[in-house]
mmCIF file of N, CA, C and O in Angstrom:
data_model
loop_
_atom_site.group_PDB
_atom_site.id
_atom_site.type_symbol
_atom_site.label_atom_id
_atom_site.label_comp_id
_atom_site.label_asym_id
_atom_site.label_seq_id
_atom_site.Cartn_x
_atom_site.Cartn_y
_atom_site.Cartn_z
ATOM 1 N N MET X 1 0.817 -1.188 0.000
ATOM 2 C CA MET X 1 0.000 0.000 0.000
ATOM 3 C C MET X 1 0.862 1.253 0.000
ATOM 4 O O MET X 1 0.355 2.327 -0.208
ATOM 5 N N GLY X 2 2.138 1.094 0.285
ATOM 6 C CA GLY X 2 3.028 2.236 0.254
ATOM 7 C C GLY X 2 2.949 3.137 1.471
ATOM 8 O O GLY X 2 3.398 4.270 1.452
ATOM 9 N N ILE X 3 2.370 2.616 2.550
ATOM 10 C CA ILE X 3 2.250 3.415 3.774
ATOM 11 C C ILE X 3 3.583 3.362 4.512
ATOM 12 O O ILE X 3 4.067 2.280 4.836
ATOM 13 N N PRO X 4 4.190 4.496 4.781
ATOM 14 C CA PRO X 4 5.476 4.469 5.475
ATOM 15 C C PRO X 4 5.320 4.016 6.921
ATOM 16 O O PRO X 4 4.313 4.259 7.564
ATOM 17 N N ALA X 5 6.357 3.338 7.413
ATOM 18 C CA ALA X 5 6.353 2.871 8.799
ATOM 19 C C ALA X 5 6.653 4.041 9.727
ATOM 20 O O ALA X 5 7.407 4.944 9.373
ATOM 21 N N PRO X 6 6.049 4.045 10.911
ATOM 22 C CA PRO X 6 6.387 5.072 11.902
ATOM 23 C C PRO X 6 7.871 4.997 12.253
ATOM 24 O O PRO X 6 8.497 3.944 12.100
ATOM 25 N N PRO X 7 8.441 6.082 12.744
ATOM 26 C CA PRO X 7 9.884 6.093 13.019
ATOM 27 C C PRO X 7 10.328 5.148 14.137
ATOM 28 O O PRO X 7 11.490 4.770 14.190
ATOM 29 N N ASP X 8 9.425 4.723 15.012
ATOM 30 C CA ASP X 8 9.818 3.882 16.146
ATOM 31 C C ASP X 8 9.570 2.391 15.920
ATOM 32 O O ASP X 8 9.535 1.619 16.858
ATOM 33 N N VAL X 9 9.424 1.972 14.673
ATOM 34 C CA VAL X 9 9.155 0.568 14.360
ATOM 35 C C VAL X 9 10.443 -0.239 14.486
ATOM 36 O O VAL X 9 11.518 0.202 14.073
ATOM 37 N N SER X 10 10.313 -1.447 15.040
ATOM 38 C CA SER X 10 11.479 -2.306 15.255
ATOM 39 C C SER X 10 12.029 -2.817 13.918
ATOM 40 O O SER X 10 11.277 -2.987 12.950
ATOM 41 N N PRO X 11 13.316 -3.105 13.879
ATOM 42 C CA PRO X 11 13.907 -3.670 12.659
ATOM 43 C C PRO X 11 13.286 -5.014 12.285
ATOM 44 O O PRO X 11 13.184 -5.340 11.112
ATOM 45 N N GLU X 12 12.859 -5.792 13.304
ATOM 46 C CA GLU X 12 12.224 -7.084 13.026
ATOM 47 C C GLU X 12 10.927 -6.901 12.246
ATOM 48 O O GLU X 12 10.631 -7.654 11.330
ATOM 49 N N LEU X 13 10.135 -5.897 12.641
ATOM 50 C CA LEU X 13 8.877 -5.645 11.939
ATOM 51 C C LEU X 13 9.138 -5.153 10.525
ATOM 52 O O LEU X 13 8.462 -5.575 9.582
ATOM 53 N N LEU X 14 10.096 -4.308 10.362
ATOM 54 C CA LEU X 14 10.432 -3.830 9.021
ATOM 55 C C LEU X 14 10.870 -4.987 8.123
ATOM 56 O O LEU X 14 10.464 -5.058 6.958
ATOM 57 N N ALA X 15 11.661 -5.913 8.668
ATOM 58 C CA ALA X 15 12.105 -7.067 7.887
ATOM 59 C C ALA X 15 10.920 -7.965 7.536
ATOM 60 O O ALA X 15 10.818 -8.464 6.414
ATOM 61 N N ALA X 16 10.002 -8.153 8.482
ATOM 62 C CA ALA X 16 8.837 -9.013 8.240
ATOM 63 C C ALA X 16 7.915 -8.420 7.188
ATOM 64 O O ALA X 16 7.278 -9.157 6.442
ATOM 65 N N ARG X 17 7.853 -7.099 7.112
ATOM 66 C CA ARG X 17 7.007 -6.466 6.096
ATOM 67 C C ARG X 17 7.510 -6.764 4.688
ATOM 68 O O ARG X 17 6.761 -6.691 3.730
ATOM 69 N N GLU X 18 8.780 -7.108 4.580
ATOM 70 C CA GLU X 18 9.378 -7.375 3.274
ATOM 71 C C GLU X 18 9.432 -8.860 2.930
ATOM 72 O O GLU X 18 9.730 -9.219 1.800
ATOM 73 N N ASP X 19 9.170 -9.739 3.907
ATOM 74 C CA ASP X 19 9.332 -11.177 3.709
ATOM 75 C C ASP X 19 8.134 -11.917 4.301
ATOM 76 O O ASP X 19 7.976 -11.989 5.518
ATOM 77 N N ALA X 20 7.307 -12.489 3.438
ATOM 78 C CA ALA X 20 6.086 -13.153 3.887
ATOM 79 C C ALA X 20 6.376 -14.357 4.783
ATOM 80 O O ALA X 20 5.639 -14.613 5.741
ATOM 81 N N LEU X 21 7.437 -15.110 4.493
ATOM 82 C CA LEU X 21 7.775 -16.264 5.336
ATOM 83 C C LEU X 21 8.192 -15.823 6.732
ATOM 84 O O LEU X 21 7.799 -16.433 7.727
ATOM 85 N N LEU X 22 8.981 -14.773 6.790
ATOM 86 C CA LEU X 22 9.396 -14.241 8.087
ATOM 87 C C LEU X 22 8.191 -13.726 8.869
ATOM 88 O O LEU X 22 8.074 -13.957 10.069
ATOM 89 N N LEU X 23 7.282 -13.067 8.185
ATOM 90 C CA LEU X 23 6.068 -12.569 8.831
ATOM 91 C C LEU X 23 5.252 -13.725 9.399
ATOM 92 O O LEU X 23 4.773 -13.667 10.530
ATOM 93 N N GLY X 24 5.120 -14.803 8.629
ATOM 94 C CA GLY X 24 4.386 -15.974 9.110
ATOM 95 C C GLY X 24 5.038 -16.599 10.332
ATOM 96 O O GLY X 24 4.358 -16.994 11.277
ATOM 97 N N ASP X 25 6.368 -16.684 10.317
ATOM 98 C CA ASP X 25 7.086 -17.231 11.470
ATOM 99 C C ASP X 25 6.886 -16.368 12.709
ATOM 100 O O ASP X 25 6.668 -16.881 13.810
ATOM 101 N N GLN X 26 6.958 -15.064 12.537
ATOM 102 C CA GLN X 26 6.766 -14.164 13.676
ATOM 103 C C GLN X 26 5.334 -14.232 14.199
ATOM 104 O O GLN X 26 5.099 -14.184 15.405
ATOM 105 N N ARG X 27 4.371 -14.354 13.291
ATOM 106 C CA ARG X 27 2.972 -14.470 13.703
ATOM 107 C C ARG X 27 2.759 -15.754 14.503
ATOM 108 O O ARG X 27 2.095 -15.752 15.534
ATOM 109 N N ARG X 28 3.372 -16.856 14.039
ATOM 110 C CA ARG X 28 3.252 -18.134 14.754
ATOM 111 C C ARG X 28 3.874 -18.037 16.145
ATOM 112 O O ARG X 28 3.269 -18.444 17.131
ATOM 113 N N ARG X 29 5.068 -17.471 16.229
ATOM 114 C CA ARG X 29 5.719 -17.333 17.534
ATOM 115 C C ARG X 29 4.921 -16.437 18.468
ATOM 116 O O ARG X 29 4.808 -16.713 19.665
ATOM 117 N N ALA X 30 4.353 -15.365 17.933
ATOM 118 C CA ALA X 30 3.567 -14.457 18.769
ATOM 119 C C ALA X 30 2.338 -15.172 19.323
ATOM 120 O O ALA X 30 1.993 -15.018 20.505
ATOM 121 N N PHE X 31 1.663 -15.969 18.482
ATOM 122 C CA PHE X 31 0.487 -16.701 18.943
ATOM 123 C C PHE X 31 0.874 -17.729 20.004
ATOM 124 O O PHE X 31 0.215 -17.848 21.037
ATOM 125 N N GLU X 32 1.972 -18.455 19.758
ATOM 126 C CA GLU X 32 2.428 -19.432 20.745
ATOM 127 C C GLU X 32 2.816 -18.749 22.052
ATOM 128 O O GLU X 32 2.510 -19.261 23.134
ATOM 129 N N ASP X 33 3.478 -17.607 21.966
ATOM 130 C CA ASP X 33 3.843 -16.866 23.177
ATOM 131 C C ASP X 33 2.606 -16.435 23.957
ATOM 132 O O ASP X 33 2.574 -16.513 25.180
ATOM 133 N N LEU X 34 1.583 -15.990 23.241
ATOM 134 C CA LEU X 34 0.338 -15.570 23.890
ATOM 135 C C LEU X 34 -0.324 -16.744 24.597
ATOM 136 O O LEU X 34 -0.687 -16.646 25.771
ATOM 137 N N VAL X 35 -0.465 -17.859 23.899
ATOM 138 C CA VAL X 35 -1.117 -19.029 24.499
ATOM 139 C C VAL X 35 -0.282 -19.559 25.656
ATOM 140 O O VAL X 35 -0.816 -19.925 26.702
ATOM 141 N N ARG X 36 1.036 -19.569 25.504
ATOM 142 C CA ARG X 36 1.911 -20.036 26.589
ATOM 143 C C ARG X 36 1.757 -19.152 27.823
ATOM 144 O O ARG X 36 1.631 -19.638 28.947
ATOM 145 N N ALA X 37 1.743 -17.846 27.632
ATOM 146 C CA ALA X 37 1.620 -16.918 28.758
ATOM 147 C C ALA X 37 0.269 -17.074 29.449
ATOM 148 O O ALA X 37 0.191 -17.109 30.683
ATOM 149 N N GLU X 38 -0.776 -17.184 28.672
ATOM 150 C CA GLU X 38 -2.111 -17.333 29.257
ATOM 151 C C GLU X 38 -2.254 -18.668 29.970
ATOM 152 O O GLU X 38 -2.846 -18.742 31.049
ATOM 153 N N SER X 39 -1.701 -19.731 29.391
ATOM 154 C CA SER X 39 -1.854 -21.048 30.008
ATOM 155 C C SER X 39 -0.978 -21.201 31.254
ATOM 156 O O SER X 39 -1.246 -22.059 32.088
ATOM 157 N N SER X 40 0.054 -20.375 31.385
ATOM 158 C CA SER X 40 0.846 -20.444 32.607
ATOM 159 C C SER X 40 0.077 -19.879 33.797
ATOM 160 O O SER X 40 0.364 -20.217 34.938
ATOM 161 N N ALA X 41 -0.914 -19.038 33.507
ATOM 162 C CA ALA X 41 -1.740 -18.462 34.578
ATOM 163 C C ALA X 41 -2.924 -19.361 34.930
ATOM 164 O O ALA X 41 -3.519 -19.216 35.987
ATOM 165 N N GLY X 42 -3.260 -20.283 34.040
ATOM 166 C CA GLY X 42 -4.392 -21.167 34.289
ATOM 167 C C GLY X 42 -4.838 -21.814 33.001
ATOM 168 O O GLY X 42 -4.271 -21.558 31.936
ATOM 169 N N PRO X 43 -5.854 -22.658 33.072
ATOM 170 C CA PRO X 43 -6.351 -23.337 31.868
ATOM 171 C C PRO X 43 -6.839 -22.334 30.818
ATOM 172 O O PRO X 43 -7.355 -21.271 31.142
ATOM 173 N N VAL X 44 -6.656 -22.720 29.566
ATOM 174 C CA VAL X 44 -7.087 -21.890 28.438
ATOM 175 C C VAL X 44 -8.086 -22.687 27.620
ATOM 176 O O VAL X 44 -7.868 -23.859 27.338
ATOM 177 N N VAL X 45 -9.165 -22.051 27.248
ATOM 178 C CA VAL X 45 -10.170 -22.676 26.394
ATOM 179 C C VAL X 45 -10.250 -21.882 25.105
ATOM 180 O O VAL X 45 -10.448 -20.665 25.121
ATOM 181 N N LEU X 46 -10.058 -22.565 23.986
ATOM 182 C CA LEU X 46 -10.234 -21.948 22.678
ATOM 183 C C LEU X 46 -11.555 -22.430 22.106
ATOM 184 O O LEU X 46 -11.761 -23.639 21.951
ATOM 185 N N VAL X 47 -12.437 -21.517 21.817
ATOM 186 C CA VAL X 47 -13.731 -21.862 21.232
ATOM 187 C C VAL X 47 -13.620 -21.625 19.737
ATOM 188 O O VAL X 47 -13.407 -20.499 19.293
ATOM 189 N N LEU X 48 -13.744 -22.690 18.977
ATOM 190 C CA LEU X 48 -13.591 -22.621 17.527
ATOM 191 C C LEU X 48 -14.942 -22.887 16.874
ATOM 192 O O LEU X 48 -15.300 -24.023 16.596
ATOM 193 N N GLU X 49 -15.656 -21.835 16.652
ATOM 194 C CA GLU X 49 -16.966 -21.960 16.028
ATOM 195 C C GLU X 49 -16.801 -21.984 14.511
ATOM 196 O O GLU X 49 -16.059 -21.179 13.941
ATOM 197 N N ASP X 50 -17.464 -22.901 13.859
ATOM 198 C CA ASP X 50 -17.410 -23.041 12.405
ATOM 199 C C ASP X 50 -15.992 -23.265 11.897
ATOM 200 O O ASP X 50 -15.551 -22.659 10.916
ATOM 201 N N LEU X 51 -15.265 -24.146 12.564
ATOM 202 C CA LEU X 51 -13.892 -24.432 12.164
ATOM 203 C C LEU X 51 -13.824 -24.940 10.728
ATOM 204 O O LEU X 51 -12.838 -24.702 10.023
ATOM 205 N N HIS X 52 -14.859 -25.586 10.268
ATOM 206 C CA HIS X 52 -14.855 -26.103 8.901
ATOM 207 C C HIS X 52 -14.795 -24.974 7.866
ATOM 208 O O HIS X 52 -14.487 -25.207 6.703
ATOM 209 N N LEU X 53 -15.057 -23.749 8.281
ATOM 210 C CA LEU X 53 -14.972 -22.600 7.370
ATOM 211 C C LEU X 53 -13.628 -21.879 7.471
ATOM 212 O O LEU X 53 -13.371 -20.928 6.731
ATOM 213 N N ALA X 54 -12.762 -22.336 8.366
ATOM 214 C CA ALA X 54 -11.473 -21.667 8.576
ATOM 215 C C ALA X 54 -10.534 -21.928 7.407
ATOM 216 O O ALA X 54 -10.623 -22.962 6.730
ATOM 217 N N ASP X 55 -9.618 -21.001 7.194
ATOM 218 C CA ASP X 55 -8.624 -21.193 6.154
ATOM 219 C C ASP X 55 -7.510 -22.106 6.664
ATOM 220 O O ASP X 55 -7.314 -22.256 7.867
ATOM 221 N N LEU X 56 -6.807 -22.733 5.744
ATOM 222 C CA LEU X 56 -5.787 -23.713 6.097
ATOM 223 C C LEU X 56 -4.655 -23.121 6.951
ATOM 224 O O LEU X 56 -4.243 -23.755 7.926
ATOM 225 N N PRO X 57 -4.133 -21.922 6.652
ATOM 226 C CA PRO X 57 -3.074 -21.382 7.512
ATOM 227 C C PRO X 57 -3.511 -21.204 8.974
ATOM 228 O O PRO X 57 -2.721 -21.451 9.891
ATOM 229 N N THR X 58 -4.760 -20.831 9.198
ATOM 230 C CA THR X 58 -5.249 -20.674 10.569
ATOM 231 C C THR X 58 -5.337 -22.019 11.272
ATOM 232 O O THR X 58 -4.939 -22.153 12.426
ATOM 233 N N VAL X 59 -5.823 -23.030 10.564
ATOM 234 C CA VAL X 59 -5.929 -24.364 11.142
ATOM 235 C C VAL X 59 -4.531 -24.895 11.473
ATOM 236 O O VAL X 59 -4.309 -25.472 12.541
ATOM 237 N N LYS X 60 -3.584 -24.671 10.573
ATOM 238 C CA LYS X 60 -2.206 -25.117 10.832
ATOM 239 C C LYS X 60 -1.604 -24.380 12.016
ATOM 240 O O LYS X 60 -0.870 -24.968 12.813
ATOM 241 N N LEU X 61 -1.898 -23.085 12.154
ATOM 242 C CA LEU X 61 -1.406 -22.305 13.290
ATOM 243 C C LEU X 61 -1.927 -22.882 14.591
ATOM 244 O O LEU X 61 -1.172 -23.084 15.544
ATOM 245 N N LEU X 62 -3.211 -23.170 14.647
ATOM 246 C CA LEU X 62 -3.806 -23.738 15.856
ATOM 247 C C LEU X 62 -3.246 -25.128 16.144
ATOM 248 O O LEU X 62 -2.905 -25.450 17.274
ATOM 249 N N ASP X 63 -3.118 -25.949 15.105
ATOM 250 C CA ASP X 63 -2.600 -27.300 15.268
ATOM 251 C C ASP X 63 -1.169 -27.273 15.809
ATOM 252 O O ASP X 63 -0.846 -27.988 16.756
ATOM 253 N N LEU X 64 -0.327 -26.437 15.246
ATOM 254 C CA LEU X 64 1.059 -26.355 15.692
ATOM 255 C C LEU X 64 1.154 -25.853 17.130
ATOM 256 O O LEU X 64 1.937 -26.382 17.927
ATOM 257 N N ALA X 65 0.349 -24.871 17.465
ATOM 258 C CA ALA X 65 0.370 -24.343 18.845
ATOM 259 C C ALA X 65 -0.066 -25.431 19.828
ATOM 260 O O ALA X 65 0.537 -25.597 20.888
ATOM 261 N N LEU X 66 -1.099 -26.180 19.480
ATOM 262 C CA LEU X 66 -1.569 -27.250 20.373
ATOM 263 C C LEU X 66 -0.526 -28.356 20.509
ATOM 264 O O LEU X 66 -0.312 -28.880 21.600
ATOM 265 N N ARG X 67 0.143 -28.692 19.434
ATOM 266 C CA ARG X 67 1.176 -29.733 19.490
ATOM 267 C C ARG X 67 2.391 -29.261 20.288
ATOM 268 O O ARG X 67 2.969 -30.019 21.057
ATOM 269 N N THR X 68 2.768 -27.998 20.087
ATOM 270 C CA THR X 68 3.965 -27.471 20.728
ATOM 271 C C THR X 68 3.747 -27.252 22.218
ATOM 272 O O THR X 68 4.632 -27.533 23.021
ATOM 273 N N LEU X 69 2.576 -26.760 22.584
ATOM 274 C CA LEU X 69 2.321 -26.396 23.968
ATOM 275 C C LEU X 69 1.637 -27.534 24.705
ATOM 276 O O LEU X 69 1.503 -27.530 25.879
#
């Protein structure tokens, strides 16, 4: 879209904006970090309504997080 990044953006985010694979890896790690942090405080319940309508990358993200954690 050509929108310039704010001046305080991290180098990691700038690199991810240029590389789709890197962005996907960072998104996966961020989701795993979130679920890990929440589950360390107590049980976590994910409600997946209409999972059959989900896109494959989302299903893979959830599957990997469940396997890893």
